[in-house]
mmCIF file of N, CA and C in Angstrom:
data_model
loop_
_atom_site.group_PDB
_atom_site.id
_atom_site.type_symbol
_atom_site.label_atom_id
_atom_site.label_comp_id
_atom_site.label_asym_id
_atom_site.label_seq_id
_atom_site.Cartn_x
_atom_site.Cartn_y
_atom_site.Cartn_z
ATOM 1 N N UNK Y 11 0.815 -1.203 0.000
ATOM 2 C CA UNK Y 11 0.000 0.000 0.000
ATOM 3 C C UNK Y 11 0.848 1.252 0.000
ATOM 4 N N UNK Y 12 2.196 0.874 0.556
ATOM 5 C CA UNK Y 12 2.965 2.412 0.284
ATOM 6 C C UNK Y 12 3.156 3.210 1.495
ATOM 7 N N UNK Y 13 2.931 2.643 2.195
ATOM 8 C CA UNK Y 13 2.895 3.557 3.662
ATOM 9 C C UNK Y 13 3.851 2.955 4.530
ATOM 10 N N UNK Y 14 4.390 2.050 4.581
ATOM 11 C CA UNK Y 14 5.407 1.726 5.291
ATOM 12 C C UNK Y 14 6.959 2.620 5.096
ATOM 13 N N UNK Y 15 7.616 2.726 4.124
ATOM 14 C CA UNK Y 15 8.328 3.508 4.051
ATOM 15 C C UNK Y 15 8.133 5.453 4.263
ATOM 16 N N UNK Y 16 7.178 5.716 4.256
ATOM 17 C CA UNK Y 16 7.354 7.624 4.234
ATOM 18 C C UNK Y 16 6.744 6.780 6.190
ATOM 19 N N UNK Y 17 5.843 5.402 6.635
ATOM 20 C CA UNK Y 17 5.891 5.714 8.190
ATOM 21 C C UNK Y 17 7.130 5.172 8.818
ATOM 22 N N UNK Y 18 8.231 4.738 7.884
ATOM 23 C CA UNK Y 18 9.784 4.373 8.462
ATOM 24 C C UNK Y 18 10.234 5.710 8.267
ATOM 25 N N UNK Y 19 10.066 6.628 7.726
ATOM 26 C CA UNK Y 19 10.971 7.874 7.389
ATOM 27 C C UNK Y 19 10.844 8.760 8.782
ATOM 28 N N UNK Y 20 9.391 9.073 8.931
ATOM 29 C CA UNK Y 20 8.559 9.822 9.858
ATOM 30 C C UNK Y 20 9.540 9.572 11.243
ATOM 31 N N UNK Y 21 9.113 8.066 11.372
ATOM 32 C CA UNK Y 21 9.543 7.249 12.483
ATOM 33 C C UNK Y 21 11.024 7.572 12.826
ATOM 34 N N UNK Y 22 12.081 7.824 12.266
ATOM 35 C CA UNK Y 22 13.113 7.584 12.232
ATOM 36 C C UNK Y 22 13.694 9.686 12.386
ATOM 37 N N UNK Y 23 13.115 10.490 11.517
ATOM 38 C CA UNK Y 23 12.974 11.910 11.412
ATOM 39 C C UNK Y 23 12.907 12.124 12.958
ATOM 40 N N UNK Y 24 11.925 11.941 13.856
ATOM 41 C CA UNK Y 24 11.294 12.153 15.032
ATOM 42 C C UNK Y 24 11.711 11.251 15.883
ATOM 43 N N UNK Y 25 12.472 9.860 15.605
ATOM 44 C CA UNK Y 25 13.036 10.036 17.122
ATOM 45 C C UNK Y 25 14.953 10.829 16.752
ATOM 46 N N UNK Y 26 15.542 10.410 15.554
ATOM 47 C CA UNK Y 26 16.557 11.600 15.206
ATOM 48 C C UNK Y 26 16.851 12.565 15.906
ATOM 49 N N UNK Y 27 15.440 13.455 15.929
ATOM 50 C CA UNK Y 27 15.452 14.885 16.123
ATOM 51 C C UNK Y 27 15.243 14.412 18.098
ATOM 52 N N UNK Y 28 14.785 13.828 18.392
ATOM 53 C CA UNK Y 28 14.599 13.381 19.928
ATOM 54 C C UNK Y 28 15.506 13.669 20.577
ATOM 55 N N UNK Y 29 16.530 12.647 19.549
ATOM 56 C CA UNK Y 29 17.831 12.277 20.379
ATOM 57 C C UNK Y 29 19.163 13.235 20.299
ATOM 58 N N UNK Y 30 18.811 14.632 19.315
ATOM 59 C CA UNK Y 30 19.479 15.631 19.423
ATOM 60 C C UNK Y 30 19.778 16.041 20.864
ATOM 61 N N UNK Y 31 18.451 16.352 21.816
ATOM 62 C CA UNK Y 31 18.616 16.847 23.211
ATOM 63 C C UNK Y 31 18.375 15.697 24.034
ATOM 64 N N UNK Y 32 19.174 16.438 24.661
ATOM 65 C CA UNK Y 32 19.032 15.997 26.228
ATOM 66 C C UNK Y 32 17.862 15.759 26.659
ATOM 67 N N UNK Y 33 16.661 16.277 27.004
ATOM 68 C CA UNK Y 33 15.697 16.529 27.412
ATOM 69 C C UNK Y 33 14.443 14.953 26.542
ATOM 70 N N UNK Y 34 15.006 15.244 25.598
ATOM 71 C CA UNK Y 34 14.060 14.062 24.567
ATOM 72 C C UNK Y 34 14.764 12.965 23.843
ATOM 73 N N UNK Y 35 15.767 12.694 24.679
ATOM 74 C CA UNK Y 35 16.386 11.527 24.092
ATOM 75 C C UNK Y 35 15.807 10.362 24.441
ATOM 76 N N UNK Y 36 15.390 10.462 25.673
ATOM 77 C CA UNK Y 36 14.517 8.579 26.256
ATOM 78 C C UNK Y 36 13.636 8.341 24.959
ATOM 79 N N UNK Y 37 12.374 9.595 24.688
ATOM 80 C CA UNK Y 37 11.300 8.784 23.790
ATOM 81 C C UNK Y 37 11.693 8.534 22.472
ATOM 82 N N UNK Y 38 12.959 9.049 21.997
ATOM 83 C CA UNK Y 38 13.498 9.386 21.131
ATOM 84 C C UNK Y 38 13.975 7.858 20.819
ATOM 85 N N UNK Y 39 14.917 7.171 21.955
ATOM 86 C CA UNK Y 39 14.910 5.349 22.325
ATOM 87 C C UNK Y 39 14.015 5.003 22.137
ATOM 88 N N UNK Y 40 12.993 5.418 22.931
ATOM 89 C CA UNK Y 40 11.661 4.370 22.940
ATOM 90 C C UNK Y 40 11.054 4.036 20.815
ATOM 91 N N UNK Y 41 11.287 5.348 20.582
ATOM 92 C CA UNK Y 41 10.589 5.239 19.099
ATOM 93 C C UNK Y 41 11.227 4.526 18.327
ATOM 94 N N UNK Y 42 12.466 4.551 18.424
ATOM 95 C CA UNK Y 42 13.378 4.012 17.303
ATOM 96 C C UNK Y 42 13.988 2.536 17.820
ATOM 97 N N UNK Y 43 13.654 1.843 18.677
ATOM 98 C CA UNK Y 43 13.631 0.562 19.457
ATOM 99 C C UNK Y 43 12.826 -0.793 18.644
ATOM 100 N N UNK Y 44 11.889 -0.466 18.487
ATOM 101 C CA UNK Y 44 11.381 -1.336 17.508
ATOM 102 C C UNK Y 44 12.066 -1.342 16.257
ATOM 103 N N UNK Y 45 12.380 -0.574 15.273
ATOM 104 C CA UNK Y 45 13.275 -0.350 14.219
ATOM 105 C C UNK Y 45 14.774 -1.292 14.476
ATOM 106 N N UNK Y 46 15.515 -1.054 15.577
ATOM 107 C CA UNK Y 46 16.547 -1.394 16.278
ATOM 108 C C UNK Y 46 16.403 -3.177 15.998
ATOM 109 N N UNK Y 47 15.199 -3.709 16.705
ATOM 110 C CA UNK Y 47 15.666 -4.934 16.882
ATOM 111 C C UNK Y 47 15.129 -5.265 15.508
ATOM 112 N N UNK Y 48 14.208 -4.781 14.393
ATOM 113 C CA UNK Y 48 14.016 -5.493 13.011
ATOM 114 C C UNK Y 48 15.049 -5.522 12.478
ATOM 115 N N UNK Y 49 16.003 -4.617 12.874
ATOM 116 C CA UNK Y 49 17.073 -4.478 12.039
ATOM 117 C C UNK Y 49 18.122 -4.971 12.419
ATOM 118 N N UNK Y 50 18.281 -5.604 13.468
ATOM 119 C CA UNK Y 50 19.283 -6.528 14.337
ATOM 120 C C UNK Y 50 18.438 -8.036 14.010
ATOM 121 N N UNK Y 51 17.501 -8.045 13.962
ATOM 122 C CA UNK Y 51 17.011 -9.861 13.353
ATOM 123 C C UNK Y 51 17.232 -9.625 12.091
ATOM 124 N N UNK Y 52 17.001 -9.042 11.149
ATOM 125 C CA UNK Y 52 16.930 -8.922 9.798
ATOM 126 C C UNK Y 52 18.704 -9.641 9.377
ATOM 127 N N UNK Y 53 19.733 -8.654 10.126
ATOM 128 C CA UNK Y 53 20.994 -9.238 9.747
ATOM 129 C C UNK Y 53 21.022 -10.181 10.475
ATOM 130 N N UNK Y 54 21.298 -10.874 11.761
ATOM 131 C CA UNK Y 54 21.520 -12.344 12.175
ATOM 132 C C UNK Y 54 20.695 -13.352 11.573
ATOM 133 N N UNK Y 55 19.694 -13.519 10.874
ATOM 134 C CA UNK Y 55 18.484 -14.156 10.378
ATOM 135 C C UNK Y 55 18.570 -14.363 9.508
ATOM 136 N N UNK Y 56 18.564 -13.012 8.576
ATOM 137 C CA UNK Y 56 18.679 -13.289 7.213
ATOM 138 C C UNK Y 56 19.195 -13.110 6.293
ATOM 139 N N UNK Y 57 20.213 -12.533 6.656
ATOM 140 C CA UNK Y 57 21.856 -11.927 5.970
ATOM 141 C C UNK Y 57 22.957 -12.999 6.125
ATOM 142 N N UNK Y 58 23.095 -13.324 7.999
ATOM 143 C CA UNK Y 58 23.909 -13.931 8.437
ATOM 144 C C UNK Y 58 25.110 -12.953 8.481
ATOM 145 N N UNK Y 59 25.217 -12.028 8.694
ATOM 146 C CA UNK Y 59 25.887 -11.101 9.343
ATOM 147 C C UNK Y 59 25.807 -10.643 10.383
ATOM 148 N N UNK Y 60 26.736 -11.720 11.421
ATOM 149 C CA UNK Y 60 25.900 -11.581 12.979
ATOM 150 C C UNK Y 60 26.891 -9.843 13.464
ATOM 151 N N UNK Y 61 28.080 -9.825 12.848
ATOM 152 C CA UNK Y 61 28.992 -8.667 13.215
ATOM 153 C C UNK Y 61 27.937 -7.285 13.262
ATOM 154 N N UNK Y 62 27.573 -7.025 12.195
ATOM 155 C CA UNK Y 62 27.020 -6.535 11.625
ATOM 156 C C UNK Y 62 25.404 -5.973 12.304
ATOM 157 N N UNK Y 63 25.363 -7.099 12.221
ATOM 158 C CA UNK Y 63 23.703 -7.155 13.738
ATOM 159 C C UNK Y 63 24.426 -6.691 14.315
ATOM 160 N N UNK Y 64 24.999 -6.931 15.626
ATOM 161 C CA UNK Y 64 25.809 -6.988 17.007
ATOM 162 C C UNK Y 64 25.726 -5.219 16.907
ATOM 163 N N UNK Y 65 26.172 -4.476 15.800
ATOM 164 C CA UNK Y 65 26.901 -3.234 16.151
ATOM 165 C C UNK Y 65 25.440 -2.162 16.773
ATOM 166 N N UNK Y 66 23.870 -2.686 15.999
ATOM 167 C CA UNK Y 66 23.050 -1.652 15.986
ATOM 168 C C UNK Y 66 22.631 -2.171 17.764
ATOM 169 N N UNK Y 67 22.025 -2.936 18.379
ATOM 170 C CA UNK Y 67 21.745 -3.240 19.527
ATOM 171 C C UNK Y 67 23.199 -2.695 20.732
ATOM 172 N N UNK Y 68 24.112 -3.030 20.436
ATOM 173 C CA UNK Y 68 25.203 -2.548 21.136
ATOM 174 C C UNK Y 68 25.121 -0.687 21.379
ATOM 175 N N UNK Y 69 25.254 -0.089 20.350
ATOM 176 C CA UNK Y 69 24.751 0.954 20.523
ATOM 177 C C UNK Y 69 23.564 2.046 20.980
ATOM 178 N N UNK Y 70 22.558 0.922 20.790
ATOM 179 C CA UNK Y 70 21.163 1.471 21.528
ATOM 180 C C UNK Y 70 21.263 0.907 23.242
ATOM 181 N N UNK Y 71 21.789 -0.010 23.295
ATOM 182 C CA UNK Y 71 21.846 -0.775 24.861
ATOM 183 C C UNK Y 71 22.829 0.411 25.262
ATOM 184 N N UNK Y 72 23.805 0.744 25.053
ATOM 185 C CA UNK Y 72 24.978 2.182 25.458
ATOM 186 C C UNK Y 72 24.364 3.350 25.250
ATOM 187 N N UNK Y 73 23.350 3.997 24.734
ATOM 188 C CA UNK Y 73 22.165 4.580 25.086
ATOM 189 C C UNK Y 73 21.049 4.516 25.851
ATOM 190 N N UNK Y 74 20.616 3.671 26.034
ATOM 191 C CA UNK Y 74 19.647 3.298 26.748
ATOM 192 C C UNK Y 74 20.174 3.065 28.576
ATOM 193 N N UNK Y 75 21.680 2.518 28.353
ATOM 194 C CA UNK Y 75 22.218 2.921 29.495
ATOM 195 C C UNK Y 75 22.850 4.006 30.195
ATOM 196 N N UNK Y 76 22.488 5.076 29.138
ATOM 197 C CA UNK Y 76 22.988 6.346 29.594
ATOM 198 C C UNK Y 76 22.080 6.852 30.352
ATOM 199 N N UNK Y 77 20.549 6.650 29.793
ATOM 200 C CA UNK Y 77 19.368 7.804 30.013
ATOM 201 C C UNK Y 77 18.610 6.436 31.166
ATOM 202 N N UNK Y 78 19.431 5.108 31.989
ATOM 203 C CA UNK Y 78 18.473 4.229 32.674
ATOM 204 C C UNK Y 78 18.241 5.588 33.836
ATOM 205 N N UNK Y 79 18.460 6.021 34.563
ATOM 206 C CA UNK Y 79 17.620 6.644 35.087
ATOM 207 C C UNK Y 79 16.198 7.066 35.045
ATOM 208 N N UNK Y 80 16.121 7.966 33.762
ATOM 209 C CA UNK Y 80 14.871 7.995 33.093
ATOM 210 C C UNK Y 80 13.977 7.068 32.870
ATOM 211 N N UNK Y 81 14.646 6.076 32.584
ATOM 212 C CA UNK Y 81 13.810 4.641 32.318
ATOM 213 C C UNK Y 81 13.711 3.874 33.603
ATOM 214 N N UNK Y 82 14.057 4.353 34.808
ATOM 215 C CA UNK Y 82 14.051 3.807 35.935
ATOM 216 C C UNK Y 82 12.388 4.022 36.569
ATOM 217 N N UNK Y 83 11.901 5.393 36.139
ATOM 218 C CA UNK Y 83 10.755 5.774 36.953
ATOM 219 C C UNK Y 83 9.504 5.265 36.351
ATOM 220 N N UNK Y 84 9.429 4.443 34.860
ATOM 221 C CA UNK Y 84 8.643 3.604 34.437
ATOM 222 C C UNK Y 84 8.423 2.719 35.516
ATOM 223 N N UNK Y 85 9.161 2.039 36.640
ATOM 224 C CA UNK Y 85 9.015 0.884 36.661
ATOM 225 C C UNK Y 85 8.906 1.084 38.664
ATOM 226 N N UNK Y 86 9.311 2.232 38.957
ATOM 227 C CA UNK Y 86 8.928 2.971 40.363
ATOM 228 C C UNK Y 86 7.236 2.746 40.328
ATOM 229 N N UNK Y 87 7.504 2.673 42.016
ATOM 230 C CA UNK Y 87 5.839 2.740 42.499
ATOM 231 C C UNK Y 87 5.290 3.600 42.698
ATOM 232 N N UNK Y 88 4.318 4.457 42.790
ATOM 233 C CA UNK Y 88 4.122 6.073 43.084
ATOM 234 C C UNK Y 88 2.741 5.885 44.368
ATOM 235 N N UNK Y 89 3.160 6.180 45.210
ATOM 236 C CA UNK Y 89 2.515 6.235 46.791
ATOM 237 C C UNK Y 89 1.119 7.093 46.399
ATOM 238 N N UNK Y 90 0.331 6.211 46.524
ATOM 239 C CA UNK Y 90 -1.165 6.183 46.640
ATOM 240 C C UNK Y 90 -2.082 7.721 46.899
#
């Protein structure tokens, strides 16, 4: 139908621009996370370029461990 690519472009534009600041880099992860692992199965799966896989997850996990704080209060309890 044609919509998958200009909603991979979108997708990818907006968390980009996320991860410019400080301030909007977590959702900026969160958006581009799904993308991350199609594209980390896509090469171990079906390329067979596990190197290759390895590099995009490595880099989002070293992000994602920058901003765990942020991602810490997802998972906090918030007093009644």
């Amino acid at each position: 139908t044609g919509f998958m690519n200009p909603a991979l472009i979108v997708s990818f534009l907006v968390a980009g621009v996320a991860l410019l600041f400080n301030r909007t880099a977590p959702i900026g992860l969160i958006i581009v996370a799904p993308s991350i692992f199609v594209i980390t199965c896509f090469h171990w799966f079906l390329s067979g370029q596990y190197v290759w896989g390895s590099i995009w997850p490595i880099w989002f996990l070293l992000l994602a461990w920058r901003y765990r704080r942020v991602f810490a209060r997802l998972w906090e309890r918030q007093p009644a």
